[in-house]
Amino acid sequence: MFKKGVYMKYTILLISSLLVLSFSAIAQSTYRWVDSNGQVHYSSKPPAVVEANVKKPEAKEETTASLAARLRAEEKAKQENQKEQVKDNQVDKKEVDDKQAAYNQAAQEKAAQDGAQLKVVCESMRKDLATYTNYPRAKVNVDGVVRRLTSEELSTKINDLQSKIKENCQDY
């Protein structure tokens, strides 16, 4: 008939209502008086000699209905807080996914740019290899002076270019 949690809620509601009502029954009056020396005294019993001011405790009674309303409001606030946390987690996950997608796109664009640059470099190395193979004796220095390469320099240049092309330019 009832779920297990319903009995627990009613039991807690009943106990808390009884506690609230019992506190007001336990509260006592407090007596305050000043003695002949000007000293202020507080007591739960009235003094025998001096007239005392009676200070009654402020009774803050919470009725069962108001207690139940407060508990319902707290439960509703708790549920709303949980819904808000779930929503925040979904928003955070979406932001992370968006950032990851942007990062992946940037990485792909950079890889494409690097690939284009590598393609240009590979074409340049192939042209240099063809030049050294077809015209083995000519070399232009930085100064613009043309000189002939020795056979060792030529074979070193050709071997270096072939190994670099083999390592880096297989896909291009």
PDB file of C-alpha atoms in Angstrom:
ATOM      1  CA  MET A   1       0.000   0.000   0.000  1.00  0.00           C
ATOM      2  CA  PHE A   2       2.615   2.564   1.077  1.00  0.00           C
ATOM      3  CA  LYS A   3       6.189   2.690  -0.053  1.00  0.00           C
ATOM      4  CA  LYS A   4       8.958   2.195   2.457  1.00  0.00           C
ATOM      5  CA  GLY A   5      10.085   5.847   2.342  1.00  0.00           C
ATOM      6  CA  VAL A   6       6.588   7.198   3.091  1.00  0.00           C
ATOM      7  CA  TYR A   7       6.535   5.645   6.578  1.00  0.00           C
ATOM      8  CA  MET A   8       9.937   7.136   7.270  1.00  0.00           C
ATOM      9  CA  LYS A   9       8.810  10.623   6.237  1.00  0.00           C
ATOM     10  CA  TYR A  10       5.694  10.475   8.426  1.00  0.00           C
ATOM     11  CA  THR A  11       7.728   9.171  11.363  1.00  0.00           C
ATOM     12  CA  ILE A  12      10.268  11.982  11.056  1.00  0.00           C
ATOM     13  CA  LEU A  13       7.479  14.547  10.723  1.00  0.00           C
ATOM     14  CA  LEU A  14       5.729  13.235  13.844  1.00  0.00           C
ATOM     15  CA  ILE A  15       8.905  13.163  15.950  1.00  0.00           C
ATOM     16  CA  SER A  16       9.995  16.657  14.895  1.00  0.00           C
ATOM     17  CA  SER A  17       6.500  18.035  15.644  1.00  0.00           C
ATOM     18  CA  LEU A  18       6.560  16.509  19.110  1.00  0.00           C
ATOM     19  CA  LEU A  19      10.019  17.935  19.762  1.00  0.00           C
ATOM     20  CA  VAL A  20       8.961  21.438  18.741  1.00  0.00           C
ATOM     21  CA  LEU A  21       5.888  21.307  20.955  1.00  0.00           C
ATOM     22  CA  SER A  22       7.819  19.894  23.917  1.00  0.00           C
ATOM     23  CA  PHE A  23      10.399  22.696  23.881  1.00  0.00           C
ATOM     24  CA  SER A  24       7.757  25.292  24.594  1.00  0.00           C
ATOM     25  CA  ALA A  25       6.467  23.220  27.529  1.00  0.00           C
ATOM     26  CA  ILE A  26       9.950  22.922  29.039  1.00  0.00           C
ATOM     27  CA  ALA A  27      10.746  26.644  28.856  1.00  0.00           C
ATOM     28  CA  GLN A  28      10.743  28.431  32.214  1.00  0.00           C
ATOM     29  CA  SER A  29      10.483  32.012  33.285  1.00  0.00           C
ATOM     30  CA  THR A  30      13.673  33.848  34.194  1.00  0.00           C
ATOM     31  CA  TYR A  31      13.834  36.337  37.072  1.00  0.00           C
ATOM     32  CA  ARG A  32      16.133  39.351  36.992  1.00  0.00           C
ATOM     33  CA  TRP A  33      16.927  41.612  39.943  1.00  0.00           C
ATOM     34  CA  VAL A  34      19.567  44.038  41.126  1.00  0.00           C
ATOM     35  CA  ASP A  35      20.951  43.658  44.658  1.00  0.00           C
ATOM     36  CA  SER A  36      22.005  46.457  47.036  1.00  0.00           C
ATOM     37  CA  ASN A  37      25.525  46.550  45.550  1.00  0.00           C
ATOM     38  CA  GLY A  38      24.198  47.166  42.033  1.00  0.00           C
ATOM     39  CA  GLN A  39      24.992  43.623  40.891  1.00  0.00           C
ATOM     40  CA  VAL A  40      22.520  42.139  38.360  1.00  0.00           C
ATOM     41  CA  HIS A  41      21.347  38.589  39.080  1.00  0.00           C
ATOM     42  CA  TYR A  42      19.404  36.069  37.001  1.00  0.00           C
ATOM     43  CA  SER A  43      17.603  33.060  38.424  1.00  0.00           C
ATOM     44  CA  SER A  44      14.885  30.561  37.662  1.00  0.00           C
ATOM     45  CA  LYS A  45      13.423  31.144  41.153  1.00  0.00           C
ATOM     46  CA  PRO A  46      12.163  34.512  42.404  1.00  0.00           C
ATOM     47  CA  PRO A  47      14.277  36.223  45.083  1.00  0.00           C
ATOM     48  CA  ALA A  48      12.878  36.284  48.618  1.00  0.00           C
ATOM     49  CA  VAL A  49      13.811  39.849  49.563  1.00  0.00           C
ATOM     50  CA  VAL A  50      13.775  41.981  46.408  1.00  0.00           C
ATOM     51  CA  GLU A  51      11.148  42.451  43.726  1.00  0.00           C
ATOM     52  CA  ALA A  52      12.282  40.932  40.407  1.00  0.00           C
ATOM     53  CA  ASN A  53      11.384  41.480  36.783  1.00  0.00           C
ATOM     54  CA  VAL A  54       9.926  38.373  35.215  1.00  0.00           C
ATOM     55  CA  LYS A  55      11.230  37.583  31.769  1.00  0.00           C
ATOM     56  CA  LYS A  56       9.185  34.956  29.984  1.00  0.00           C
ATOM     57  CA  PRO A  57      10.808  32.999  27.170  1.00  0.00           C
ATOM     58  CA  GLU A  58       9.663  33.888  23.704  1.00  0.00           C
ATOM     59  CA  ALA A  59       7.650  30.966  22.527  1.00  0.00           C
ATOM     60  CA  LYS A  60       8.305  30.281  18.915  1.00  0.00           C
ATOM     61  CA  GLU A  61       5.838  27.575  18.208  1.00  0.00           C
ATOM     62  CA  GLU A  62       5.838  25.902  14.881  1.00  0.00           C
ATOM     63  CA  THR A  63       2.587  24.216  14.139  1.00  0.00           C
ATOM     64  CA  THR A  64       2.440  20.883  12.439  1.00  0.00           C
ATOM     65  CA  ALA A  65       1.064  22.493   9.312  1.00  0.00           C
ATOM     66  CA  SER A  66       3.827  25.103   9.147  1.00  0.00           C
ATOM     67  CA  LEU A  67       6.447  22.441   9.884  1.00  0.00           C
ATOM     68  CA  ALA A  68       5.073  20.273   7.096  1.00  0.00           C
ATOM     69  CA  ALA A  69       5.026  23.262   4.747  1.00  0.00           C
ATOM     70  CA  ARG A  70       8.624  24.099   5.650  1.00  0.00           C
ATOM     71  CA  LEU A  71       9.719  20.496   5.091  1.00  0.00           C
ATOM     72  CA  ARG A  72       7.939  20.406   1.721  1.00  0.00           C
ATOM     73  CA  ALA A  73       9.619  23.680   0.731  1.00  0.00           C
ATOM     74  CA  GLU A  74      13.030  22.308   1.735  1.00  0.00           C
ATOM     75  CA  GLU A  75      12.398  19.112  -0.234  1.00  0.00           C
ATOM     76  CA  LYS A  76      11.288  21.119  -3.275  1.00  0.00           C
ATOM     77  CA  ALA A  77      14.373  23.349  -3.017  1.00  0.00           C
ATOM     78  CA  LYS A  78      16.574  20.261  -2.776  1.00  0.00           C
ATOM     79  CA  GLN A  79      14.981  18.762  -5.901  1.00  0.00           C
ATOM     80  CA  GLU A  80      15.359  22.031  -7.808  1.00  0.00           C
ATOM     81  CA  ASN A  81      19.003  22.216  -6.742  1.00  0.00           C
ATOM     82  CA  GLN A  82      19.582  18.685  -8.025  1.00  0.00           C
ATOM     83  CA  LYS A  83      17.888  19.540 -11.342  1.00  0.00           C
ATOM     84  CA  GLU A  84      20.047  22.649 -11.620  1.00  0.00           C
ATOM     85  CA  GLN A  85      23.209  20.627 -10.960  1.00  0.00           C
ATOM     86  CA  VAL A  86      22.250  18.121 -13.660  1.00  0.00           C
ATOM     87  CA  LYS A  87      21.590  20.992 -16.067  1.00  0.00           C
ATOM     88  CA  ASP A  88      24.949  22.615 -15.184  1.00  0.00           C
ATOM     89  CA  ASN A  89      26.731  19.300 -15.761  1.00  0.00           C
ATOM     90  CA  GLN A  90      25.081  18.997 -19.181  1.00  0.00           C
ATOM     91  CA  VAL A  91      26.128  22.563 -20.048  1.00  0.00           C
ATOM     92  CA  ASP A  92      29.697  21.855 -18.859  1.00  0.00           C
ATOM     93  CA  LYS A  93      29.815  18.668 -20.953  1.00  0.00           C
ATOM     94  CA  LYS A  94      28.572  20.589 -24.006  1.00  0.00           C
ATOM     95  CA  GLU A  95      31.237  23.270 -23.483  1.00  0.00           C
ATOM     96  CA  VAL A  96      33.949  20.608 -23.191  1.00  0.00           C
ATOM     97  CA  ASP A  97      32.670  18.894 -26.348  1.00  0.00           C
ATOM     98  CA  ASP A  98      32.644  22.219 -28.216  1.00  0.00           C
ATOM     99  CA  LYS A  99      36.191  23.018 -27.097  1.00  0.00           C
ATOM    100  CA  GLN A 100      37.370  19.524 -28.075  1.00  0.00           C
ATOM    101  CA  ALA A 101      35.768  19.874 -31.515  1.00  0.00           C
ATOM    102  CA  ALA A 102      37.414  23.274 -32.009  1.00  0.00           C
ATOM    103  CA  TYR A 103      40.775  21.845 -30.926  1.00  0.00           C
ATOM    104  CA  ASN A 104      40.408  18.875 -33.300  1.00  0.00           C
ATOM    105  CA  GLN A 105      39.499  21.183 -36.173  1.00  0.00           C
ATOM    106  CA  ALA A 106      42.506  23.414 -35.444  1.00  0.00           C
ATOM    107  CA  ALA A 107      44.771  20.355 -35.305  1.00  0.00           C
ATOM    108  CA  GLN A 108      43.441  19.135 -38.662  1.00  0.00           C
ATOM    109  CA  GLU A 109      43.960  22.563 -40.222  1.00  0.00           C
ATOM    110  CA  LYS A 110      47.518  22.699 -38.860  1.00  0.00           C
ATOM    111  CA  ALA A 111      48.212  19.189 -40.163  1.00  0.00           C
ATOM    112  CA  ALA A 112      46.895  20.238 -43.576  1.00  0.00           C
ATOM    113  CA  GLN A 113      49.129  23.328 -43.553  1.00  0.00           C
ATOM    114  CA  ASP A 114      52.114  21.250 -42.439  1.00  0.00           C
ATOM    115  CA  GLY A 115      51.308  18.725 -45.166  1.00  0.00           C
ATOM    116  CA  ALA A 116      51.185  21.483 -47.783  1.00  0.00           C
ATOM    117  CA  GLN A 117      54.504  22.885 -46.577  1.00  0.00           C
ATOM    118  CA  LEU A 118      56.061  19.414 -46.556  1.00  0.00           C
ATOM    119  CA  LYS A 119      54.801  18.857 -50.098  1.00  0.00           C
ATOM    120  CA  VAL A 120      56.523  22.065 -51.238  1.00  0.00           C
ATOM    121  CA  VAL A 121      59.761  21.043 -49.492  1.00  0.00           C
ATOM    122  CA  CYS A 122      59.618  17.574 -51.051  1.00  0.00           C
ATOM    123  CA  GLU A 123      59.125  19.037 -54.521  1.00  0.00           C
ATOM    124  CA  SER A 124      62.116  21.307 -53.936  1.00  0.00           C
ATOM    125  CA  MET A 125      64.303  18.377 -52.815  1.00  0.00           C
ATOM    126  CA  ARG A 126      63.258  16.339 -55.872  1.00  0.00           C
ATOM    127  CA  LYS A 127      64.130  19.260 -58.161  1.00  0.00           C
ATOM    128  CA  ASP A 128      67.527  19.595 -56.460  1.00  0.00           C
ATOM    129  CA  LEU A 129      68.130  15.846 -56.849  1.00  0.00           C
ATOM    130  CA  ALA A 130      67.226  16.049 -60.540  1.00  0.00           C
ATOM    131  CA  THR A 131      69.561  19.033 -60.947  1.00  0.00           C
ATOM    132  CA  TYR A 132      72.488  17.259 -59.267  1.00  0.00           C
ATOM    133  CA  THR A 133      71.829  14.113 -61.300  1.00  0.00           C
ATOM    134  CA  ASN A 134      71.424  15.840 -64.692  1.00  0.00           C
ATOM    135  CA  TYR A 135      73.982  18.655 -64.222  1.00  0.00           C
ATOM    136  CA  PRO A 136      76.635  17.155 -61.935  1.00  0.00           C
ATOM    137  CA  ARG A 137      79.324  19.793 -62.272  1.00  0.00           C
ATOM    138  CA  ALA A 138      77.630  23.137 -61.635  1.00  0.00           C
ATOM    139  CA  LYS A 139      77.138  24.718 -58.209  1.00  0.00           C
ATOM    140  CA  VAL A 140      76.265  28.323 -57.448  1.00  0.00           C
ATOM    141  CA  ASN A 141      77.687  29.729 -54.213  1.00  0.00           C
ATOM    142  CA  VAL A 142      76.015  32.318 -52.032  1.00  0.00           C
ATOM    143  CA  ASP A 143      78.194  34.942 -53.693  1.00  0.00           C
ATOM    144  CA  GLY A 144      76.776  33.970 -57.081  1.00  0.00           C
ATOM    145  CA  VAL A 145      80.035  32.387 -58.281  1.00  0.00           C
ATOM    146  CA  VAL A 146      79.636  29.179 -60.292  1.00  0.00           C
ATOM    147  CA  ARG A 147      82.078  26.390 -59.455  1.00  0.00           C
ATOM    148  CA  ARG A 148      82.297  22.680 -60.125  1.00  0.00           C
ATOM    149  CA  LEU A 149      81.536  20.127 -57.422  1.00  0.00           C
ATOM    150  CA  THR A 150      83.978  17.361 -56.728  1.00  0.00           C
ATOM    151  CA  SER A 151      82.736  13.807 -57.177  1.00  0.00           C
ATOM    152  CA  GLU A 152      82.710  13.286 -53.377  1.00  0.00           C
ATOM    153  CA  GLU A 153      80.630  16.457 -52.797  1.00  0.00           C
ATOM    154  CA  LEU A 154      78.258  15.431 -55.565  1.00  0.00           C
ATOM    155  CA  SER A 155      77.745  11.883 -54.256  1.00  0.00           C
ATOM    156  CA  THR A 156      77.276  13.231 -50.684  1.00  0.00           C
ATOM    157  CA  LYS A 157      74.626  15.728 -51.853  1.00  0.00           C
ATOM    158  CA  ILE A 158      72.794  13.105 -53.918  1.00  0.00           C
ATOM    159  CA  ASN A 159      72.863  10.545 -51.074  1.00  0.00           C
ATOM    160  CA  ASP A 160      71.631  13.153 -48.538  1.00  0.00           C
ATOM    161  CA  LEU A 161      68.767  14.232 -50.787  1.00  0.00           C
ATOM    162  CA  GLN A 162      67.759  10.635 -51.548  1.00  0.00           C
ATOM    163  CA  SER A 163      67.700   9.700 -47.838  1.00  0.00           C
ATOM    164  CA  LYS A 164      65.700  12.831 -46.910  1.00  0.00           C
ATOM    165  CA  ILE A 165      63.209  12.163 -49.704  1.00  0.00           C
ATOM    166  CA  LYS A 166      62.913   8.533 -48.634  1.00  0.00           C
ATOM    167  CA  GLU A 167      62.312   9.497 -44.970  1.00  0.00           C
ATOM    168  CA  ASN A 168      59.953  12.431 -45.403  1.00  0.00           C
ATOM    169  CA  CYS A 169      58.378  12.389 -48.839  1.00  0.00           C
ATOM    170  CA  GLN A 170      56.869   8.940 -49.316  1.00  0.00           C
ATOM    171  CA  ASP A 171      53.301  10.268 -49.145  1.00  0.00           C
ATOM    172  CA  TYR A 172      53.947  13.335 -51.332  1.00  0.00           C
TER     173      TYR A 172
END
